[in-house]
PDB file of C-alpha atoms in Angstrom:
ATOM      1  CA  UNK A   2      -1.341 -22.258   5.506  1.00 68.00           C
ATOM      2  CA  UNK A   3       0.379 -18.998   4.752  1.00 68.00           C
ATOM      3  CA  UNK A   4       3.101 -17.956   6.733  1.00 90.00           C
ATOM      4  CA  UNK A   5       5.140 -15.261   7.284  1.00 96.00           C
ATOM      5  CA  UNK A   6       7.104 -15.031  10.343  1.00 96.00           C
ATOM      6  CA  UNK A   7       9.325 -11.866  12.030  1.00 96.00           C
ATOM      7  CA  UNK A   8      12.472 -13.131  13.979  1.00 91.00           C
ATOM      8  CA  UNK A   9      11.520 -11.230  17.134  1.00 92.00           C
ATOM      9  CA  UNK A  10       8.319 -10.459  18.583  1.00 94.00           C
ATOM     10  CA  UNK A  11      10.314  -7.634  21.208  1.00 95.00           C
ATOM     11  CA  UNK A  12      13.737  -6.545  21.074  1.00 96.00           C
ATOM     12  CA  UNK A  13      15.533  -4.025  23.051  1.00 97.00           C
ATOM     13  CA  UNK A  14      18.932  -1.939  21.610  1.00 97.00           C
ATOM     14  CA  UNK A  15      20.867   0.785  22.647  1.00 97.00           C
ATOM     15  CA  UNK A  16      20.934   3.832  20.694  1.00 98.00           C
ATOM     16  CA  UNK A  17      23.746   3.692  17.860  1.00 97.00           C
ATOM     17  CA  UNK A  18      23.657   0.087  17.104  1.00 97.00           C
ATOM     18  CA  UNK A  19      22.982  -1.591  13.609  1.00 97.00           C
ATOM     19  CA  UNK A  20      19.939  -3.619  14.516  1.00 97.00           C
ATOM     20  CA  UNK A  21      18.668  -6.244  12.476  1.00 97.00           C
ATOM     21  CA  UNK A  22      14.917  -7.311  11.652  1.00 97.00           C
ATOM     22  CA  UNK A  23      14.358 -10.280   9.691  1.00 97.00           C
ATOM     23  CA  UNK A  24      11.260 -11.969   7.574  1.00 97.00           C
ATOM     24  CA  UNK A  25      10.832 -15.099   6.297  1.00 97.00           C
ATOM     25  CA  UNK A  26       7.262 -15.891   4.305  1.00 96.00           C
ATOM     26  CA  UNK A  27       7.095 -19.314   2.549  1.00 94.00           C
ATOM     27  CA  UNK A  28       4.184 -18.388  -0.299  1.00 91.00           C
ATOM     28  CA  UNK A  29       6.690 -17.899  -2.941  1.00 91.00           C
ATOM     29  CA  UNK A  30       5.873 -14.271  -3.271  1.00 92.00           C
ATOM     30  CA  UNK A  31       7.655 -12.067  -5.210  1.00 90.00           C
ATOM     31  CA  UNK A  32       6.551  -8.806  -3.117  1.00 92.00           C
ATOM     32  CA  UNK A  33       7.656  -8.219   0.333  1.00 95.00           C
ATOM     33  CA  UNK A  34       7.241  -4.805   2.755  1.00 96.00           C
ATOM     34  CA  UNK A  35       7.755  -3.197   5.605  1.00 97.00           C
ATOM     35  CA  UNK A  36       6.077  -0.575   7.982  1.00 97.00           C
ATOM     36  CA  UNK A  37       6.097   0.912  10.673  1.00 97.00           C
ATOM     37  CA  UNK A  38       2.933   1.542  13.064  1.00 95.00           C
ATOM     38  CA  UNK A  39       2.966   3.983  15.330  1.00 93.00           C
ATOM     39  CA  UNK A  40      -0.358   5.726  17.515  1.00 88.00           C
ATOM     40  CA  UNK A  41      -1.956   8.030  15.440  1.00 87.00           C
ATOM     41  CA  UNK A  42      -0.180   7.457  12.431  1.00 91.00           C
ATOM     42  CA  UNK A  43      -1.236   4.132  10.902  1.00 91.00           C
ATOM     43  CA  UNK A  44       0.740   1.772   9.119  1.00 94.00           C
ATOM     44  CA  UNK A  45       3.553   3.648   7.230  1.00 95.00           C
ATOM     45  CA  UNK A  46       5.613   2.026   4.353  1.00 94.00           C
ATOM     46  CA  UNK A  47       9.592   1.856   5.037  1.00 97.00           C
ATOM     47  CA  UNK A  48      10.932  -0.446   2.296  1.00 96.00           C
ATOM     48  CA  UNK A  49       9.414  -2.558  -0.434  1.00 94.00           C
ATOM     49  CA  UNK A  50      10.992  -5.212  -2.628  1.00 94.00           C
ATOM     50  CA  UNK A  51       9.301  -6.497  -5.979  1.00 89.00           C
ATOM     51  CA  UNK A  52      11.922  -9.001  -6.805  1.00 88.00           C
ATOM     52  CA  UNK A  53      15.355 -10.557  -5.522  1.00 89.00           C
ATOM     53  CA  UNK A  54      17.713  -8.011  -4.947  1.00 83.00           C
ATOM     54  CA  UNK A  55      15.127  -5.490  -6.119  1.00 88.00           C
ATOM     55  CA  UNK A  56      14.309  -2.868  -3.553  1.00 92.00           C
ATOM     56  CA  UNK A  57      12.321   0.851  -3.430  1.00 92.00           C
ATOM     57  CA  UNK A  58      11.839   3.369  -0.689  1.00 94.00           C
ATOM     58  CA  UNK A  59       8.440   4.131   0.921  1.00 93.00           C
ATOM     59  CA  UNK A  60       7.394   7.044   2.552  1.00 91.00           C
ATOM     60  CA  UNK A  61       9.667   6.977   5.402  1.00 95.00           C
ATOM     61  CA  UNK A  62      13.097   5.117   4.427  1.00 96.00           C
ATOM     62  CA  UNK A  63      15.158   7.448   6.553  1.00 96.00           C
ATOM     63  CA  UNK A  64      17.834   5.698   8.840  1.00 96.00           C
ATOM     64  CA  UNK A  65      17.008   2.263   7.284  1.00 97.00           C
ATOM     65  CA  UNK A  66      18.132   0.314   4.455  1.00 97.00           C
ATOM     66  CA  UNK A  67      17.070  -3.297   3.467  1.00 97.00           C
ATOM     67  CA  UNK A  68      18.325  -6.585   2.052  1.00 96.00           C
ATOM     68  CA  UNK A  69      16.175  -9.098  -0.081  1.00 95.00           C
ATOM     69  CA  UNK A  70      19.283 -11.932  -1.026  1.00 92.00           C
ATOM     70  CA  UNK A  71      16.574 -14.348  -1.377  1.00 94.00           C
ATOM     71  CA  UNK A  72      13.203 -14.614  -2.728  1.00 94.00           C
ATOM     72  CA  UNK A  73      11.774 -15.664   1.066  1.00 95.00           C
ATOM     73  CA  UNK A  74      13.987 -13.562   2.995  1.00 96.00           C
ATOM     74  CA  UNK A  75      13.442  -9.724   3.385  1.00 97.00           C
ATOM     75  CA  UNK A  76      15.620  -8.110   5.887  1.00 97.00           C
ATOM     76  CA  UNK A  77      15.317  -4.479   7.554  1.00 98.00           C
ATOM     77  CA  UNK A  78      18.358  -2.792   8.935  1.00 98.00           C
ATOM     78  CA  UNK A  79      18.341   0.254  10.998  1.00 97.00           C
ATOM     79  CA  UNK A  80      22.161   1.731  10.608  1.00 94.00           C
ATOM     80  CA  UNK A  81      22.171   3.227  13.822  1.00 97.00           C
ATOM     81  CA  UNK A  82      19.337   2.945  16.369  1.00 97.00           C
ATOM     82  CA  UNK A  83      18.045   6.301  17.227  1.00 97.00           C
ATOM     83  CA  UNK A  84      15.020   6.252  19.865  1.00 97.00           C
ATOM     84  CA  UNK A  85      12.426   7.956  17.389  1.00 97.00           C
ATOM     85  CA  UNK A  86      12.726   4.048  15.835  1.00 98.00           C
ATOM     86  CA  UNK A  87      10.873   3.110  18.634  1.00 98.00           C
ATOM     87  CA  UNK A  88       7.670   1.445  17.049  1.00 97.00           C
ATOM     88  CA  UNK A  89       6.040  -1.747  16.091  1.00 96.00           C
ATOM     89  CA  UNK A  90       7.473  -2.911  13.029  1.00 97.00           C
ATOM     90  CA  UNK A  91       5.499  -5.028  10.121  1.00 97.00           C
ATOM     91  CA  UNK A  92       6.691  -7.396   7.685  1.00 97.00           C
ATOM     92  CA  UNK A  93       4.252  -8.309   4.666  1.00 96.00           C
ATOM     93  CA  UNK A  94       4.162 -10.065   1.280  1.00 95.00           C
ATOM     94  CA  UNK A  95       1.864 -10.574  -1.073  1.00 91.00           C
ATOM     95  CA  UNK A  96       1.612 -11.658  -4.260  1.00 88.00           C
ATOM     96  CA  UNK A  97       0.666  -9.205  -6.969  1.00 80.00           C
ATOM     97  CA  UNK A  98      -2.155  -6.702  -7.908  1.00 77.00           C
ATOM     98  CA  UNK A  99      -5.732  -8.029  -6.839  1.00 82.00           C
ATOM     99  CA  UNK A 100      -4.404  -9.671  -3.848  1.00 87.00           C
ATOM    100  CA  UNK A 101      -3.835  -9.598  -0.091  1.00 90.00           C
ATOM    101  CA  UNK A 102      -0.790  -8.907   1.627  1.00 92.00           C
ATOM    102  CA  UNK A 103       0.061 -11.302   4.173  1.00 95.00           C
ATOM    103  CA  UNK A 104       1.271 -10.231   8.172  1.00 96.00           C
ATOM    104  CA  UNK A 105       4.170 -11.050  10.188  1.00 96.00           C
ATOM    105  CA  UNK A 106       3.508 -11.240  13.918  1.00 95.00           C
ATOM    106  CA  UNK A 107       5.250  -7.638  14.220  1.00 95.00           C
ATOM    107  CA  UNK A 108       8.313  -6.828  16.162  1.00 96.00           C
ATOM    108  CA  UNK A 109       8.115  -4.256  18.660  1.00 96.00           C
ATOM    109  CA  UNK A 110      11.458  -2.783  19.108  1.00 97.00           C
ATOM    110  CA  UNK A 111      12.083  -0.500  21.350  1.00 97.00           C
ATOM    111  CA  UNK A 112      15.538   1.933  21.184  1.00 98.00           C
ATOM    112  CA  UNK A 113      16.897   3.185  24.627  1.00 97.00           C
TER     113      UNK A 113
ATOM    114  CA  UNK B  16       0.137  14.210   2.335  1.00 68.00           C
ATOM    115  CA  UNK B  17      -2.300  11.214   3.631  1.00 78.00           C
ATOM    116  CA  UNK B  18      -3.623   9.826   0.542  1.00 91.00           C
ATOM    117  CA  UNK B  19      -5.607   7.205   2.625  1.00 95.00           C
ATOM    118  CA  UNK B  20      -7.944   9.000   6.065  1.00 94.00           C
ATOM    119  CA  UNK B  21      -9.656   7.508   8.872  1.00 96.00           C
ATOM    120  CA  UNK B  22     -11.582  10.607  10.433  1.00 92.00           C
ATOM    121  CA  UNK B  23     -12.517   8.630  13.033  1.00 94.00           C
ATOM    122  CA  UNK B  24     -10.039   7.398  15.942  1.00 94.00           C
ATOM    123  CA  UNK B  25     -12.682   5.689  17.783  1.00 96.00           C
ATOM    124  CA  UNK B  26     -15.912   4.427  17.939  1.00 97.00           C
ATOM    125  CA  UNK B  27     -17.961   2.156  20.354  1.00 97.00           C
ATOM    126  CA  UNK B  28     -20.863   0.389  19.844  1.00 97.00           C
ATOM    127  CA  UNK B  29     -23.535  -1.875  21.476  1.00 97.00           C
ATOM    128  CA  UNK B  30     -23.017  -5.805  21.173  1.00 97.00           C
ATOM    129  CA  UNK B  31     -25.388  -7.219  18.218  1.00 97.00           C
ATOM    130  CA  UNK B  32     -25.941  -3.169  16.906  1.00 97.00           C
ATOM    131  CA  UNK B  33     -24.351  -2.498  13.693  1.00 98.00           C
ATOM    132  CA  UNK B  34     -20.610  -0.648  13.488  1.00 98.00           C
ATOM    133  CA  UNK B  35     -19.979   1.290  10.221  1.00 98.00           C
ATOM    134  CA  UNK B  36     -16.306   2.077   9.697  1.00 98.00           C
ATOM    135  CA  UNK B  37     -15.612   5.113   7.054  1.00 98.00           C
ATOM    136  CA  UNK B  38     -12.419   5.970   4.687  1.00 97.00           C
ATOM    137  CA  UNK B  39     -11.621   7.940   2.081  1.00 97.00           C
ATOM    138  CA  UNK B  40      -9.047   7.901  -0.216  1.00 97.00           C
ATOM    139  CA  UNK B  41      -7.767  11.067  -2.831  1.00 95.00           C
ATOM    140  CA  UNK B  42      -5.621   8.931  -5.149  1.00 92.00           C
ATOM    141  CA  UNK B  43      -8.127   8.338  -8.166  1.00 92.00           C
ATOM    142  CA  UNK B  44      -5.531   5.710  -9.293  1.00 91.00           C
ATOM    143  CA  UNK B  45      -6.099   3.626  -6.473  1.00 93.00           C
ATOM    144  CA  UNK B  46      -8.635   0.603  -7.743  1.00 92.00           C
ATOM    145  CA  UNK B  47      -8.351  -2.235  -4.771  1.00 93.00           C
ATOM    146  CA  UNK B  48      -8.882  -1.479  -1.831  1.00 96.00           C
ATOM    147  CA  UNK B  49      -8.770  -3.870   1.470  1.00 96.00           C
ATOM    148  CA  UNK B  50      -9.734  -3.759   5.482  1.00 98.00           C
ATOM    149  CA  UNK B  51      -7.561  -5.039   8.329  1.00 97.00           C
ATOM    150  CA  UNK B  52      -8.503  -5.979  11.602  1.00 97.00           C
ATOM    151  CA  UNK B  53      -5.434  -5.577  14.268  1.00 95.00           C
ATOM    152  CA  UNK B  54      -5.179  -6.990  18.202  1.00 93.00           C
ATOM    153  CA  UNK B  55      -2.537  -5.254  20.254  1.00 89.00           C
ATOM    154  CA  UNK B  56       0.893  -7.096  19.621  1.00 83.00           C
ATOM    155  CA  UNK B  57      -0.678  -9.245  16.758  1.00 89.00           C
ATOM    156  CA  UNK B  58      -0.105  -8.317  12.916  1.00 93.00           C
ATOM    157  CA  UNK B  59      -2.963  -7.309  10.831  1.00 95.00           C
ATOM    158  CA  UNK B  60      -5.000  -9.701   9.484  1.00 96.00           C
ATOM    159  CA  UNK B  61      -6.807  -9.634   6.046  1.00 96.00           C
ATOM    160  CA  UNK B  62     -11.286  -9.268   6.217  1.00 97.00           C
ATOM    161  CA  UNK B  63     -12.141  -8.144   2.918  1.00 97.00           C
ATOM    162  CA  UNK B  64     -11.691  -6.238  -0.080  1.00 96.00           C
ATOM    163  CA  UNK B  65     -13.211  -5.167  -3.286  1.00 96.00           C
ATOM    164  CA  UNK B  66     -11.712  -3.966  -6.310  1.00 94.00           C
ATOM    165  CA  UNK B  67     -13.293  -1.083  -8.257  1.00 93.00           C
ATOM    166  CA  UNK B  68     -14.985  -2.574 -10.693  1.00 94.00           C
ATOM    167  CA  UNK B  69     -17.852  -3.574  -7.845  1.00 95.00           C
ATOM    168  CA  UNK B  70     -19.609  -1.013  -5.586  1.00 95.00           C
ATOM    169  CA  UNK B  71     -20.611  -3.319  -2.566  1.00 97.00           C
ATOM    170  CA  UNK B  72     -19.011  -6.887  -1.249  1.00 97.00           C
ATOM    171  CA  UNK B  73     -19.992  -9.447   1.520  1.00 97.00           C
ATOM    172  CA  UNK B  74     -18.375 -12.005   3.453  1.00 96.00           C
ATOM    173  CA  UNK B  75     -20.655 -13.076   6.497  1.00 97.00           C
ATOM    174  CA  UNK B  76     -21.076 -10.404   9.127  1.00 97.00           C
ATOM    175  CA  UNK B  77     -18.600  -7.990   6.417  1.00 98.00           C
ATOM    176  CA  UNK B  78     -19.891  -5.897   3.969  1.00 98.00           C
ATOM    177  CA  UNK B  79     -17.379  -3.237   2.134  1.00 98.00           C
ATOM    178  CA  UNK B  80     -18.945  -0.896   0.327  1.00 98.00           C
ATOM    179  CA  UNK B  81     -16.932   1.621  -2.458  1.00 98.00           C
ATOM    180  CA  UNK B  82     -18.270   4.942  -3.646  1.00 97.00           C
ATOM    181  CA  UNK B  83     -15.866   5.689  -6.521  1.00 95.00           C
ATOM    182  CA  UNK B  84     -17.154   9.088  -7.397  1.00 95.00           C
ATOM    183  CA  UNK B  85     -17.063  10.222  -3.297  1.00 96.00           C
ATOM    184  CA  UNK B  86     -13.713   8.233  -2.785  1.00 97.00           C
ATOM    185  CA  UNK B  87     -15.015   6.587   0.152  1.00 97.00           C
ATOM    186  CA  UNK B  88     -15.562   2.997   1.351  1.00 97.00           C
ATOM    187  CA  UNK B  89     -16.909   1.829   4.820  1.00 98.00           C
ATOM    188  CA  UNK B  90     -16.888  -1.306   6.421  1.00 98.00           C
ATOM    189  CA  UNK B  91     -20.142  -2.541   8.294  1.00 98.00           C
ATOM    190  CA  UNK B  92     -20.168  -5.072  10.195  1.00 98.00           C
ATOM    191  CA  UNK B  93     -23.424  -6.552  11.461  1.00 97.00           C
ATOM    192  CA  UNK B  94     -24.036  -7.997  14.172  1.00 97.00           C
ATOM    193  CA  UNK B  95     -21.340  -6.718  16.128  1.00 98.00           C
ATOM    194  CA  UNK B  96     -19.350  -8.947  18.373  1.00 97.00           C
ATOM    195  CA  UNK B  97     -17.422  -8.368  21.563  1.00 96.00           C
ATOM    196  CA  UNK B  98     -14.720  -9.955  19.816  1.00 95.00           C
ATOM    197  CA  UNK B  99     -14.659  -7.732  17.098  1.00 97.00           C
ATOM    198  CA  UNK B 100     -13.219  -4.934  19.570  1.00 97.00           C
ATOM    199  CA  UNK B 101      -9.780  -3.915  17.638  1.00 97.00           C
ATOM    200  CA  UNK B 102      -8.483  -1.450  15.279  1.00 96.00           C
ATOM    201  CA  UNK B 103      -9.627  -1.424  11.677  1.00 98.00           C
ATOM    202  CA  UNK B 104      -7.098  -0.277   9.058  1.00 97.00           C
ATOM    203  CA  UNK B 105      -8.668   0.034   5.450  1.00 97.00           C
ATOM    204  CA  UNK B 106      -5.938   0.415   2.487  1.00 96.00           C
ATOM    205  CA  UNK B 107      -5.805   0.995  -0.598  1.00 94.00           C
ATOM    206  CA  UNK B 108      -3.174  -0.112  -3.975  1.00 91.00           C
ATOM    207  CA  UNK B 109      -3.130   1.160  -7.594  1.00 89.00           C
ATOM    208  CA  UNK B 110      -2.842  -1.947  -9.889  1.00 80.00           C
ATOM    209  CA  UNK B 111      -1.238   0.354 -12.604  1.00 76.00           C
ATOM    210  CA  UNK B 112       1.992   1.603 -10.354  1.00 72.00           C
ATOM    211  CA  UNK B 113       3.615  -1.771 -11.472  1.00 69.00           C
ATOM    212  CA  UNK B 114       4.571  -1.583  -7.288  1.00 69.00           C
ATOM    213  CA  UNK B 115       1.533  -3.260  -5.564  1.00 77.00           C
ATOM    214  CA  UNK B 116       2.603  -1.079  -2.453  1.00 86.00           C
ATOM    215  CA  UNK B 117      -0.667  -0.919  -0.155  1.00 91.00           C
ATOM    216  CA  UNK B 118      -1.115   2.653   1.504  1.00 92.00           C
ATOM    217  CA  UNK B 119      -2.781   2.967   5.190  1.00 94.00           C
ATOM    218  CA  UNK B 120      -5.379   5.074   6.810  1.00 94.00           C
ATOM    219  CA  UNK B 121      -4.593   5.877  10.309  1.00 94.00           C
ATOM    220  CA  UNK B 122      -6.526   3.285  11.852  1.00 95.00           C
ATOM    221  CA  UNK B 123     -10.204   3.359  13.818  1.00 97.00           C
ATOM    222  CA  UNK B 124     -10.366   1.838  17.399  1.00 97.00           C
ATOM    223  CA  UNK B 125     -13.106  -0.274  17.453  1.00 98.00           C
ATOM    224  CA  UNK B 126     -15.263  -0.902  20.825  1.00 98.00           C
ATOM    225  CA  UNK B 127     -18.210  -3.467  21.366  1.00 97.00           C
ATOM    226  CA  UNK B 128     -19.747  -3.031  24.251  1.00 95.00           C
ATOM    227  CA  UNK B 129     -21.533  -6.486  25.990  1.00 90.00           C
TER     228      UNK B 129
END
């Protein structure tokens, strides 16, 4: 069964630290993602990676950067916590064109 | 610029009544396009997509329909269950951006009513 899984389902920081948010999928996927949902405004795109060590902004990369070290492993880093990063985040993979992406559990972070 | 839209925030329907789900897209390069079904604190999960070579697909209850020349799809869903109450995401990809990025609409609240 396909699997990807999200370190934390909630986490709590204080504004200004580096917070870390890590994936983990195990489908041998060379694509990996993450968004952001918020109410109102849908899933947005932060990050995507189409290869190890290969990485390109979405919509919103603002005060985040990521890490993809390994094939399975996509990590999201938020430099310093500000509370507008308050949100449900989403880790996905997928395989290529004509597929599905694949859903972590989400993280819900909250920044106080 | 929201290249994927969900007009609709909300909608409610009766239990065993059909529920018809709407988006439209304005990237004409987009050519596969998906719908997720999200619970609160759960990630999306995958119901059904169709590519643009086909106007219409099923899969049980799930029928996705694509107007190419309108740039709009809808989801029906027939017969509605209580347990399909959640919100509906459709997105879309472009096969030819060499990315395979999915883009979001905004989401529709589903509501089935028992």
């Amino acid at each position: 069964d396909v699997k990807v899984t999200q370190s934390s389902r909630y986490l709590v920081k204080r504004t200004g630290e580096k917070v870390f948010l890590e994936c983990v999928q195990d489908m041998d996927h060379e694509n990996m993602f993450w968004y952001r949902q918020d109410p109102g405004l849908g899933l947005r795109l932060i990050y995507f990676s189409y290869d190890v060590k290969m990485k390109e902004k979405g919509d919103i990369p603002e005060g985040y950067s990521v890490s993809r070290e390994k094939k399975e492993r996509f990590s999201l880093i938020l430099e310093s916590a500000s509370t507008n990063q308050t949100s449900m985040y989403l880790c996905a993979s997928r395989l290529g064109a004509w597929t599905e992406a694949f859903f972590g559990q989400g993280t819900r972070l909250t920044v106080v | 610029d929201q290249q994927v839209k969900q007009n609709s925030p909300s909608l409610s329907v009766q239990e065993g009544r059909i529920s018809i789900l709407n988006c439209d897209y304005t990237n004409s390069m987009f050519d596969y396009f998906l719908w997720y079904k999200k619970y609160p604190a759960e990630g999306p999960t995958f119901l059904i997509s169709i590519s643009s070579i086909k106007d219409k697909n099923e899969d049980g209850r799930f029928t996705v329909f694509l107007n190419k020349s309108a740039k709009h799809l809808s989801l029906h869903i027939v017969p509605s269950q209580p347990g399909d109450s959640a919100v509906y995401f459709c997105a879309a990809s472009a096969s030819t951006s060499g990315t395979y990025k999915y883009i979001f609409g905004t989401g529709t609240r589903l509501k089935v009513l028992a």
